[in-house]
XYZ file of C-alpha atoms in Angstrom:
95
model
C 135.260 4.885 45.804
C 138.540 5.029 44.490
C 141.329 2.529 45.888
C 144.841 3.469 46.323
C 147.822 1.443 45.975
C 148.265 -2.005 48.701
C 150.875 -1.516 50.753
C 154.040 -4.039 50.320
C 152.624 -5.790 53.726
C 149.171 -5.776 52.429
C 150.557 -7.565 48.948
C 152.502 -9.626 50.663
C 149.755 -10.793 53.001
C 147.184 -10.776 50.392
C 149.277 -13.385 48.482
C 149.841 -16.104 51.520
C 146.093 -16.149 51.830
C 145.934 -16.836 48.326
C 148.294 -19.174 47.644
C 146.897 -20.769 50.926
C 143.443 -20.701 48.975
C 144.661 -22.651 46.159
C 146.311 -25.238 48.551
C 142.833 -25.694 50.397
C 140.797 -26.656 46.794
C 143.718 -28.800 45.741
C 143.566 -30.607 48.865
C 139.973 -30.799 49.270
C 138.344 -29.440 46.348
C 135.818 -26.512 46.468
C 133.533 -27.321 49.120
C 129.856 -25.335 49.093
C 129.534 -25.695 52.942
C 126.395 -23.749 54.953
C 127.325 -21.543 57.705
C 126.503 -23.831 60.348
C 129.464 -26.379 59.520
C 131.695 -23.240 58.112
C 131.851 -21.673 61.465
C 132.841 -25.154 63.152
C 135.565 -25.114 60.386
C 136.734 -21.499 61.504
C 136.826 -21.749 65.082
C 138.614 -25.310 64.890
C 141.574 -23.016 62.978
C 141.304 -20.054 65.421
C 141.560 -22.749 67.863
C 144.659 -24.124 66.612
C 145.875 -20.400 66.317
C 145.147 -20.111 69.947
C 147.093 -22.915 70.984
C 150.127 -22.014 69.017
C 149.919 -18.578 70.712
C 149.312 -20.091 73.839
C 152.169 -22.728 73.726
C 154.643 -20.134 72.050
C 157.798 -19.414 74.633
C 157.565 -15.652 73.616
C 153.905 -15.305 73.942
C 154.341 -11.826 75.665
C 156.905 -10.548 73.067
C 156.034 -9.351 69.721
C 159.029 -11.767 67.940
C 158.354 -13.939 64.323
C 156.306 -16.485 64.832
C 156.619 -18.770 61.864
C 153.561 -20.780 63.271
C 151.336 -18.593 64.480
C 151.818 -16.427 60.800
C 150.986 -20.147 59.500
C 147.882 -20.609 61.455
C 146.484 -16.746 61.058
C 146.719 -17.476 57.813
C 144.575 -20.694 57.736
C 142.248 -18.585 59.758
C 142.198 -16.212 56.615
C 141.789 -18.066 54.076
C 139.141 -20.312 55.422
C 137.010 -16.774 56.219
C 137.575 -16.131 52.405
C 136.694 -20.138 51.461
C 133.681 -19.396 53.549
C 132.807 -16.211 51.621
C 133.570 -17.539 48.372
C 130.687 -20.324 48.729
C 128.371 -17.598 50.349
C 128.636 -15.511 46.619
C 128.576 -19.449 44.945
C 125.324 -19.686 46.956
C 123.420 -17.057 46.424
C 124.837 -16.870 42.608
C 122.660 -20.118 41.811
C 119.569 -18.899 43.472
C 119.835 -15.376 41.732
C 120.547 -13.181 44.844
């Protein structure tokens, strides 16, 4: 399967995960988690992206959200974080 061009959204997303990535492993260096305690890590940030939706005074209108962008990303890139040590994991046992 061939892929075509990323839109300028897509890019543009793609790259605040990313750079959200590298802020993660500088803060807290690569962590090889198992699923159990990665899911508590992802539903503590959808959390957090729940509130921030919840608390927001336009809640009901689509309007920028500097926030909530902020948190959806954190949701993001810890879903990648956790994928990245699922291909660590099963790298090392040959999978």
């Amino acid at each position: 399967m061939t892929m075509g061009k990323l839109s300028e959204e897509n890019e543009a997303t793609l790259d605040l995960i990313r750079t959200e990535r590298m802020r993660q492993d500088k803060k807290w260096g690569v962590k090889n988690h198992y699923d159990l305690y990665w899911l508590g890590i992802l539903m503590e940030e959808v959390d957090e992206l729940a509130q921030t939706i919840i608390n927001s005074p336009d809640v009901f209108r689509d309007s920028p959200n500097s926030n909530r962008d902020k948190e959806l990303v954190q949701v993001a890139a810890v879903a990648v974080a956790w994928m990245e040590a699922i291909h660590r994991r099963t790298k090392e046992v040959g999978v």
